[in-house]
XYZ file of C-alpha atoms in Angstrom:
575
model
C -6.025 2.798 -30.155
C -3.190 1.880 -27.791
C -3.292 2.841 -24.027
C -0.780 3.332 -21.660
C -1.748 3.765 -17.993
C 1.128 5.988 -16.764
C 2.053 6.653 -13.338
C 4.057 9.607 -11.606
C 5.857 8.802 -8.825
C 8.473 10.820 -6.624
C 9.359 12.025 -3.287
C 7.520 14.822 -1.759
C 8.555 18.405 -3.170
C 10.278 16.951 -5.920
C 7.857 18.352 -9.000
C 5.639 15.454 -9.417
C 2.361 17.255 -9.716
C 4.292 20.082 -11.605
C 5.171 17.448 -13.917
C 1.739 16.398 -14.763
C 0.370 19.996 -15.020
C 3.041 20.428 -17.472
C 2.342 17.551 -19.635
C -1.456 17.883 -19.529
C -0.956 21.635 -20.821
C 1.480 20.721 -23.068
C -1.361 18.281 -24.481
C -3.647 20.463 -25.070
C -5.939 19.269 -21.549
C -5.936 22.645 -19.590
C -5.073 26.150 -21.265
C -3.315 27.116 -18.559
C -0.576 26.053 -15.967
C -1.850 26.046 -12.548
C 0.500 25.926 -9.277
C 0.941 23.762 -6.352
C 2.045 26.963 -4.148
C -1.666 28.384 -5.117
C -3.349 25.561 -5.178
C -4.613 25.805 -8.675
C -3.521 22.247 -10.248
C -5.599 20.083 -11.973
C -5.573 16.831 -10.143
C -4.825 18.305 -6.596
C -8.584 18.832 -6.376
C -9.462 18.186 -2.671
C -9.273 21.381 -0.337
C -6.977 19.787 1.821
C -4.530 18.993 -1.184
C -4.830 22.652 -2.398
C -4.139 24.175 1.217
C -1.258 21.890 2.460
C 0.879 21.893 -1.436
C 0.761 18.199 -1.540
C -1.099 15.566 -3.381
C -2.815 12.822 -0.786
C -5.485 10.847 -2.982
C -4.498 9.607 -6.277
C -5.894 11.371 -9.409
C -6.227 10.256 -12.682
C -6.034 12.352 -16.128
C -6.178 11.546 -19.743
C -4.621 13.034 -22.527
C -3.161 12.048 -26.337
C 0.056 11.629 -28.126
C -0.681 10.861 -31.323
C -2.542 7.323 -31.652
C -1.518 6.621 -27.953
C -4.233 7.115 -25.080
C -2.088 7.982 -21.950
C -4.084 7.776 -18.630
C -1.944 9.907 -16.372
C -1.957 8.857 -12.533
C -0.523 11.277 -9.945
C 0.306 9.811 -7.073
C 1.147 11.257 -2.959
C 5.082 11.671 -2.595
C 4.197 12.497 1.206
C 5.322 9.184 3.067
C 2.372 9.214 5.132
C 0.449 8.456 2.258
C 2.429 5.426 0.348
C -0.876 3.178 0.462
C -2.114 5.535 -2.327
C 0.946 4.931 -4.557
C 0.610 1.011 -3.648
C -2.583 0.847 -5.139
C -1.673 2.994 -8.047
C 1.447 0.792 -8.748
C -1.156 -2.141 -9.234
C -2.803 -0.844 -12.197
C 0.179 0.715 -14.113
C 1.818 -0.444 -17.530
C 4.930 2.284 -17.260
C 6.373 4.755 -14.648
C 7.733 8.353 -14.439
C 10.178 8.663 -11.385
C 11.191 12.210 -10.709
C 14.063 13.280 -8.584
C 14.901 16.842 -7.742
C 18.374 17.517 -9.357
C 19.128 19.789 -6.635
C 17.932 17.613 -3.469
C 18.709 14.227 -5.374
C 17.595 10.955 -4.130
C 15.390 11.247 -1.028
C 14.519 8.330 1.534
C 10.909 8.030 -0.192
C 12.731 8.186 -3.609
C 14.885 5.241 -2.685
C 12.143 3.471 -1.520
C 10.068 3.542 -4.862
C 12.670 2.789 -6.934
C 13.368 -0.519 -4.980
C 9.588 -1.254 -5.384
C 10.042 -0.363 -9.148
C 12.556 -2.454 -9.554
C 11.363 -5.163 -7.723
C 7.848 -5.153 -9.668
C 9.974 -5.051 -12.753
C 7.555 -1.684 -13.800
C 8.896 0.255 -17.264
C 10.168 3.273 -15.925
C 11.481 6.313 -17.313
C 13.557 8.669 -14.594
C 13.147 12.701 -14.834
C 15.369 14.247 -12.861
C 13.776 18.117 -12.861
C 14.513 21.395 -11.296
C 17.662 22.061 -13.225
C 16.776 25.300 -13.606
C 17.251 25.651 -10.185
C 20.845 26.830 -7.897
C 22.646 23.721 -6.749
C 20.746 21.278 -9.715
C 23.641 18.294 -10.412
C 21.993 15.667 -12.731
C 24.919 13.434 -13.131
C 24.742 13.612 -8.984
C 21.164 11.770 -9.351
C 22.275 9.474 -11.727
C 24.964 8.196 -9.868
C 22.765 8.058 -6.623
C 20.432 5.917 -8.764
C 22.632 3.359 -10.324
C 23.646 1.773 -13.625
C 20.381 1.222 -14.605
C 19.824 4.822 -15.407
C 20.943 5.622 -18.525
C 21.419 9.522 -19.750
C 19.472 10.094 -22.708
C 20.914 13.592 -23.032
C 24.203 12.456 -23.838
C 26.402 9.462 -25.886
C 24.093 6.307 -24.345
C 24.597 3.472 -27.135
C 27.610 2.102 -25.162
C 25.918 2.127 -21.536
C 22.906 0.257 -22.990
C 24.657 -2.286 -24.819
C 26.070 -3.826 -21.269
C 22.267 -4.585 -20.726
C 22.068 -7.986 -22.121
C 23.788 -9.613 -24.883
C 21.309 -8.579 -27.506
C 21.783 -5.227 -26.942
C 25.597 -6.228 -27.089
C 25.035 -7.527 -30.212
C 23.154 -4.614 -31.678
C 25.747 -2.581 -30.620
C 28.587 -4.850 -32.077
C 26.836 -4.710 -35.267
C 26.086 -1.019 -35.344
C 22.444 -1.707 -35.176
C 20.187 0.418 -33.347
C 19.500 -1.176 -29.848
C 16.067 -1.614 -28.973
C 15.677 1.048 -26.071
C 11.788 0.284 -25.725
C 12.709 -3.609 -25.241
C 15.018 -3.141 -22.417
C 12.811 -0.482 -20.725
C 9.477 -2.841 -20.859
C 12.070 -5.871 -19.568
C 12.750 -3.174 -16.304
C 16.474 -3.415 -17.443
C 17.393 -0.038 -17.909
C 15.736 3.169 -16.740
C 16.354 6.141 -19.428
C 16.938 9.202 -17.973
C 15.999 12.528 -19.019
C 16.535 16.182 -17.239
C 14.779 19.556 -17.250
C 12.646 21.531 -15.626
C 8.693 20.951 -15.480
C 8.219 25.040 -14.424
C 9.876 26.447 -17.577
C 9.059 23.600 -19.988
C 12.691 22.750 -20.608
C 13.246 18.755 -21.556
C 9.810 18.291 -21.671
C 9.339 17.354 -25.639
C 12.370 14.882 -25.003
C 10.583 13.449 -22.183
C 6.967 13.629 -24.021
C 8.711 11.372 -27.135
C 10.081 8.877 -24.445
C 6.721 7.953 -23.377
C 5.303 7.191 -26.498
C 8.447 5.541 -27.567
C 9.769 3.718 -25.096
C 7.271 2.571 -22.850
C 4.562 -0.375 -23.539
C 1.191 -0.006 -24.091
C -1.398 -2.029 -22.037
C -2.082 -5.645 -23.628
C -5.564 -5.680 -25.058
C -7.772 -9.268 -24.968
C -10.999 -8.399 -25.229
C -12.188 -12.137 -26.061
C -10.692 -12.950 -22.360
C -12.339 -13.444 -19.481
C -12.795 -10.560 -17.117
C -9.889 -9.749 -15.087
C -9.892 -5.950 -13.313
C -9.009 -4.462 -10.304
C -10.068 -1.798 -8.064
C -7.322 0.541 -6.871
C -9.703 3.361 -5.576
C -12.989 4.249 -3.908
C -14.604 7.481 -3.415
C -16.781 8.968 -0.909
C -19.886 8.002 -2.597
C -18.849 4.566 -3.240
C -17.458 5.148 -6.868
C -15.112 2.785 -7.630
C -11.911 3.249 -9.738
C -11.344 0.153 -11.880
C -8.514 -1.022 -14.353
C -9.381 -3.756 -16.594
C -7.001 -6.056 -17.563
C -8.612 -8.575 -19.711
C -11.885 -9.215 -21.056
C -14.650 -5.994 -21.085
C -16.737 -4.871 -18.099
C -20.097 -3.934 -18.876
C -22.914 -1.933 -17.438
C -25.335 -3.655 -15.385
C -22.563 -6.812 -15.193
C -23.108 -8.471 -11.861
C -20.292 -8.798 -9.381
C -20.836 -10.988 -7.042
C -23.798 -9.618 -5.284
C -23.518 -6.301 -7.042
C -24.546 -4.885 -10.075
C -22.861 -2.108 -12.037
C -25.454 0.233 -12.727
C -23.371 2.962 -14.513
C -19.911 3.797 -16.148
C -18.094 7.212 -15.295
C -21.867 8.511 -14.951
C -23.522 6.694 -17.307
C -21.441 8.179 -20.485
C -20.029 4.829 -21.006
C -21.627 1.248 -21.571
C -18.172 -0.827 -20.485
C -14.663 -0.345 -19.763
C -12.530 -2.320 -22.286
C -9.112 -4.369 -21.656
C -6.628 -1.716 -20.870
C -8.992 1.397 -19.969
C -9.451 2.559 -16.449
C -13.315 3.900 -15.639
C -15.134 4.865 -12.740
C -17.454 2.340 -11.583
C -21.051 2.503 -9.743
C -23.149 0.089 -7.956
C -20.347 -2.326 -6.426
C -21.328 -1.155 -2.676
C -19.325 -4.282 -1.103
C -16.193 -4.176 -3.103
C -13.280 -3.102 -1.287
C -9.897 -1.389 -2.424
C -7.850 -4.234 -3.895
C -10.459 -6.566 -4.642
C -10.303 -8.461 -8.124
C -13.260 -8.440 -10.623
C -13.749 -11.587 -12.620
C -10.739 -14.357 -12.774
C -7.598 -13.911 -10.654
C -6.471 -13.215 -7.328
C -5.579 -10.176 -5.278
C -2.414 -8.599 -5.682
C -0.264 -9.101 -2.089
C 1.312 -5.515 -0.575
C 4.297 -3.916 -1.893
C 4.885 -1.470 0.855
C 4.649 -1.827 4.715
C 1.731 -1.560 6.667
C 1.200 1.174 8.999
C 3.027 0.619 11.862
C 1.527 3.582 14.480
C -1.980 3.927 16.018
C -3.592 6.522 17.846
C -7.559 6.800 19.641
C -9.966 9.244 18.051
C -12.476 10.511 20.201
C -15.563 12.993 19.266
C -15.385 16.763 20.992
C -19.089 16.039 21.624
C -19.494 12.879 23.379
C -22.838 12.543 21.798
C -21.456 12.132 18.208
C -19.783 8.722 19.032
C -21.932 6.760 16.600
C -21.507 8.865 13.857
C -17.943 9.020 14.236
C -17.671 5.195 14.058
C -19.624 5.889 11.028
C -17.611 8.184 9.705
C -14.644 6.516 10.319
C -15.482 3.245 8.988
C -16.460 4.939 5.469
C -12.913 6.339 5.298
C -11.843 3.229 6.045
C -13.608 1.777 3.115
C -11.599 4.484 1.178
C -8.035 3.546 3.053
C -8.081 0.064 4.244
C -4.800 0.351 5.867
C -6.739 2.778 8.434
C -7.617 -0.337 9.670
C -10.756 0.680 12.293
C -10.786 -0.950 15.229
C -12.833 -0.647 18.272
C -11.636 -1.309 21.773
C -14.489 -2.646 23.436
C -12.817 -2.880 26.945
C -11.924 0.406 27.183
C -15.032 1.837 24.567
C -11.981 3.425 22.394
C -11.939 4.131 18.917
C -8.611 3.370 17.279
C -6.656 3.709 13.682
C -3.388 2.732 12.279
C -1.415 5.704 10.949
C 1.548 6.336 8.837
C 2.603 9.529 10.554
C 1.321 12.627 11.740
C 0.323 14.378 8.775
C -1.841 11.775 7.837
C -3.797 11.922 11.287
C -4.155 15.622 10.491
C -5.618 15.040 7.342
C -8.272 12.420 8.945
C -8.818 14.974 11.667
C -9.636 17.801 8.893
C -11.397 15.417 6.999
C -13.925 14.325 9.619
C -14.657 18.318 10.131
C -15.078 19.034 6.578
C -16.644 16.296 5.114
C -18.856 15.075 8.255
C -19.061 18.254 10.608
C -17.172 16.044 13.558
C -15.028 17.785 15.729
C -12.761 14.844 17.015
C -9.179 14.711 19.319
C -6.665 11.919 18.946
C -4.644 10.651 21.598
C -0.903 10.104 21.732
C 0.394 8.209 18.559
C 1.796 4.702 19.623
C 3.768 2.353 17.725
C 1.619 -0.604 16.592
C 2.293 -3.931 18.575
C 0.768 -7.513 17.674
C 0.667 -10.421 19.832
C 1.144 -13.935 19.190
C 0.719 -17.292 20.819
C 3.313 -18.304 23.543
C 2.221 -22.137 23.604
C -1.081 -24.189 23.281
C -4.493 -23.454 25.168
C -7.960 -24.931 25.189
C -11.513 -23.835 26.340
C -15.206 -25.686 25.997
C -18.710 -25.603 26.696
C -21.133 -27.971 26.233
C -24.716 -27.525 25.926
C -26.728 -26.876 29.401
C -23.061 -27.203 31.451
C -21.384 -25.135 33.546
C -23.092 -21.913 32.657
C -23.231 -22.234 28.917
C -26.281 -19.902 27.908
C -25.721 -21.135 24.227
C -27.557 -23.578 22.304
C -23.879 -24.881 20.974
C -21.365 -27.571 22.013
C -17.977 -26.182 21.302
C -14.402 -26.798 21.805
C -11.148 -24.818 20.740
C -7.752 -25.227 20.846
C -5.230 -22.108 19.603
C -1.627 -22.710 19.137
C 1.146 -20.661 17.068
C 0.980 -20.876 13.461
C 1.769 -18.989 10.445
C -0.744 -16.315 9.370
C -4.719 -16.994 11.330
C -6.182 -20.408 10.289
C -9.140 -22.718 11.710
C -8.909 -26.387 11.479
C -11.425 -28.874 11.815
C -11.061 -32.083 13.876
C -14.246 -33.434 14.503
C -16.515 -36.148 12.994
C -18.401 -34.845 9.728
C -21.639 -35.700 11.656
C -21.257 -33.324 14.636
C -21.400 -30.309 12.219
C -24.454 -28.180 12.405
C -24.903 -28.681 8.313
C -28.178 -27.911 8.637
C -27.253 -24.425 9.367
C -24.198 -23.807 7.376
C -24.857 -26.200 4.711
C -21.572 -27.346 3.699
C -18.308 -27.947 6.228
C -16.438 -25.565 3.804
C -19.027 -22.747 4.959
C -19.016 -23.751 8.671
C -15.278 -23.469 8.293
C -15.051 -19.952 6.918
C -17.987 -18.892 9.540
C -15.632 -20.065 12.556
C -12.539 -18.353 11.229
C -14.845 -15.157 10.582
C -16.123 -15.772 14.592
C -12.428 -16.481 15.781
C -10.767 -12.942 13.921
C -13.290 -10.783 15.073
C -12.642 -12.551 18.812
C -8.819 -12.217 18.328
C -9.083 -8.797 16.825
C -10.219 -7.728 20.538
C -7.051 -8.189 21.847
C -4.863 -10.249 23.689
C -3.163 -9.944 27.292
C -1.510 -6.622 26.129
C -4.477 -5.781 24.599
C -2.925 -5.977 21.022
C -4.547 -7.774 17.870
C -3.530 -11.236 17.739
C -1.949 -12.579 14.721
C 0.013 -15.944 13.648
C -2.792 -18.322 15.291
C -3.821 -21.743 14.389
C -7.066 -22.949 15.953
C -8.505 -26.125 15.700
C -12.357 -27.051 16.456
C -11.981 -30.349 18.629
C -15.528 -30.623 19.902
C -18.641 -29.782 18.613
C -22.338 -30.202 19.148
C -25.650 -29.167 18.212
C -29.281 -29.456 18.883
C -31.749 -29.472 15.597
C -33.399 -27.320 14.665
C -32.761 -25.306 17.783
C -29.080 -24.307 17.747
C -28.579 -21.439 15.581
C -25.284 -19.862 13.501
C -25.708 -17.063 16.248
C -25.131 -19.638 19.031
C -21.780 -20.414 17.790
C -20.816 -16.928 17.077
C -21.283 -15.845 20.285
C -19.742 -18.934 22.082
C -16.549 -18.784 19.927
C -16.345 -14.840 21.181
C -16.352 -16.155 24.807
C -14.084 -19.489 24.263
C -11.298 -17.947 22.000
C -10.250 -15.109 25.279
C -10.438 -18.305 27.541
C -8.123 -20.504 25.346
C -5.874 -17.645 24.536
C -5.302 -16.754 28.046
C -4.269 -20.274 28.693
C -1.921 -20.270 25.618
C -0.239 -17.009 26.520
C 0.649 -14.618 24.113
C 4.410 -13.093 22.999
C 4.202 -9.624 22.402
C 5.675 -8.334 19.015
C 7.097 -4.874 18.023
C 7.643 -4.051 14.191
C 10.940 -4.088 12.856
C 12.628 -2.266 10.061
C 15.630 -3.579 7.779
C 18.122 -0.822 7.646
C 20.757 0.000 5.247
C 23.396 2.237 6.563
C 26.528 3.781 4.703
C 29.212 5.954 5.628
C 32.601 6.584 5.616
C 35.135 4.159 6.551
C 36.588 6.550 9.424
C 33.508 6.481 11.078
C 32.727 2.642 10.822
C 33.874 1.694 14.513
C 31.799 4.961 16.188
C 29.044 3.535 14.190
C 29.078 -0.403 14.682
C 29.702 0.794 18.435
C 26.822 3.053 18.995
C 24.506 0.734 16.693
C 23.343 -1.861 19.670
C 22.557 1.350 21.927
C 19.395 1.897 19.565
C 18.374 -1.885 19.792
C 20.164 -2.344 16.310
C 21.003 -5.854 15.313
C 24.165 -5.311 12.659
C 25.449 -7.872 10.034
C 28.872 -7.815 9.094
C 29.603 -4.522 6.929
C 30.799 -4.367 3.969
C 34.266 -2.484 3.724
C 35.386 -0.699 0.743
C 38.027 2.246 0.134
C 36.466 4.991 1.651
C 32.982 3.972 2.774
C 31.553 1.257 4.399
C 27.740 -0.335 4.058
C 26.033 -1.990 6.979
C 22.816 -3.740 7.054
C 20.839 -5.183 9.991
C 17.405 -4.669 11.921
C 16.268 -2.133 14.257
C 13.083 -1.430 16.164
C 10.713 0.600 14.279
C 10.305 2.874 17.117
C 14.197 3.413 17.745
C 14.807 4.227 13.831
C 14.391 7.868 14.214
C 16.641 7.807 17.276
C 19.241 6.444 14.901
C 18.748 9.099 12.337
C 19.158 11.756 14.528
C 22.650 10.512 15.730
C 23.879 9.075 12.107
C 25.285 12.981 11.434
C 27.462 13.086 14.567
C 28.862 9.235 14.167
C 29.660 9.729 10.333
C 30.659 13.187 10.236
C 27.286 14.211 8.299
C 28.480 12.084 5.666
C 26.244 8.967 6.497
C 22.916 7.754 5.334
C 20.463 5.211 6.622
C 17.720 3.194 4.494
C 15.108 1.276 6.433
C 12.209 -0.871 4.984
C 9.778 -2.772 6.872
C 10.695 -6.258 7.668
C 7.690 -7.755 9.717
C 7.190 -8.177 13.544
C 9.322 -10.116 15.976
C 9.254 -10.571 20.049
C 9.997 -7.588 21.792
C 12.787 -7.589 23.641
């Protein structure tokens, strides 16, 4: 039996959860259609999801299409929960991009579309809400671009333009293999209808079975699986790509104690399952062979402090936030030791409200948030050294260590000391000592630089090392590193860096001069524009904190006809 892991992605309010509900209803999985407004949908099971009418956590539901088993993965549409979408994309065989026929392409839709294209995810487009006043499917097609092929009218000629093989089939009057073109992400077959009324759903359902590629199955290969979700009780949601994950299998220092609450003995290739017993895994971890995927969406660019209303609950709050960070690593809980503050990273205000309500409802903790601030980083400005010798200059630790900090790419630790000077009776191998030093350095840099922000892109070199056997311990080197790293960093100095977005701005030609003149006011650095007969497009970079100002000013600059899209590009020195 074939398996298809299918994701449904969309901008908030495009009808994504309603489509999920319709597919499950038509497949006989549920006996009545739920409503987002009434909070009765199958996949929005959290109380907060029902109250807010939005999807917050990725949910998985399964149904059958003939001999095909479809694991339907409903993802959040609100941009504050884009990290949930990222985790889902890692385990998909195909996707349905839902776009409202009334509102058309929204900012989040464009980000999703670019990502689907970049990752070459086989995708169907469903233009929803055609039963609403103002629906215009053709306008949506134009917004998506040439890859979207309208399947409700003659489409062979459009498909023929996709590649030479399709063109030859068209010229020979043979059927074009739409499944091949979709699997290679050369075309996005588009369908239209209404998830509420059921119009167009039969055509979409047939396309799921015909045009999206089922999961590859290789049960004899070595295990390769990905953790894409972790529940509060530490249950791990796992997609197996190759091999078989069995109950009682050892994974690192953990052991799979049960699969799907004991109802299954194994998860085969292409399958998704809920795994119990993996206490130390994190979202994004790879089980077995292979490496973890890199991020496809931007990290959070905002941060806020969290304080308990009852000061006596600070320790409980720290523990609760740690557990939430396990479920969502991008929260990235940080303890500012100097100020005694707990800080979390955020995508936006809605996410902050959800965290607040979760702490209250699931952990009994009433909290307040400080003002949300734009997240910055610090990077070494030059070179700086600090060292200490056993028994000298007030060194209280049984370790000798000297460190040099300099600018780098990412965070790395190098060793520039003789082999015999390393305490290998403690760390066993040179690699273990180097890995331990990297952990010590990372922990010290997380305390922040001169401006109080995390330090990134630093190369740390151990230039001196010594010990007294058998007295010196790993704790001596850890504690001494925590003292020396800030000293070396202070001597190196740091550069404060702010998050920067790359933007693409489109508008009528008549507004070009006014728009280009205004961009520097928002800290934007534009590139030479591309000017057409009627419209212009300009790209460039802009500080993340200034982007909302540009978005608010754009309608006035372009007579209401301009659009701007932006994507995180990185951190740059603050001007």
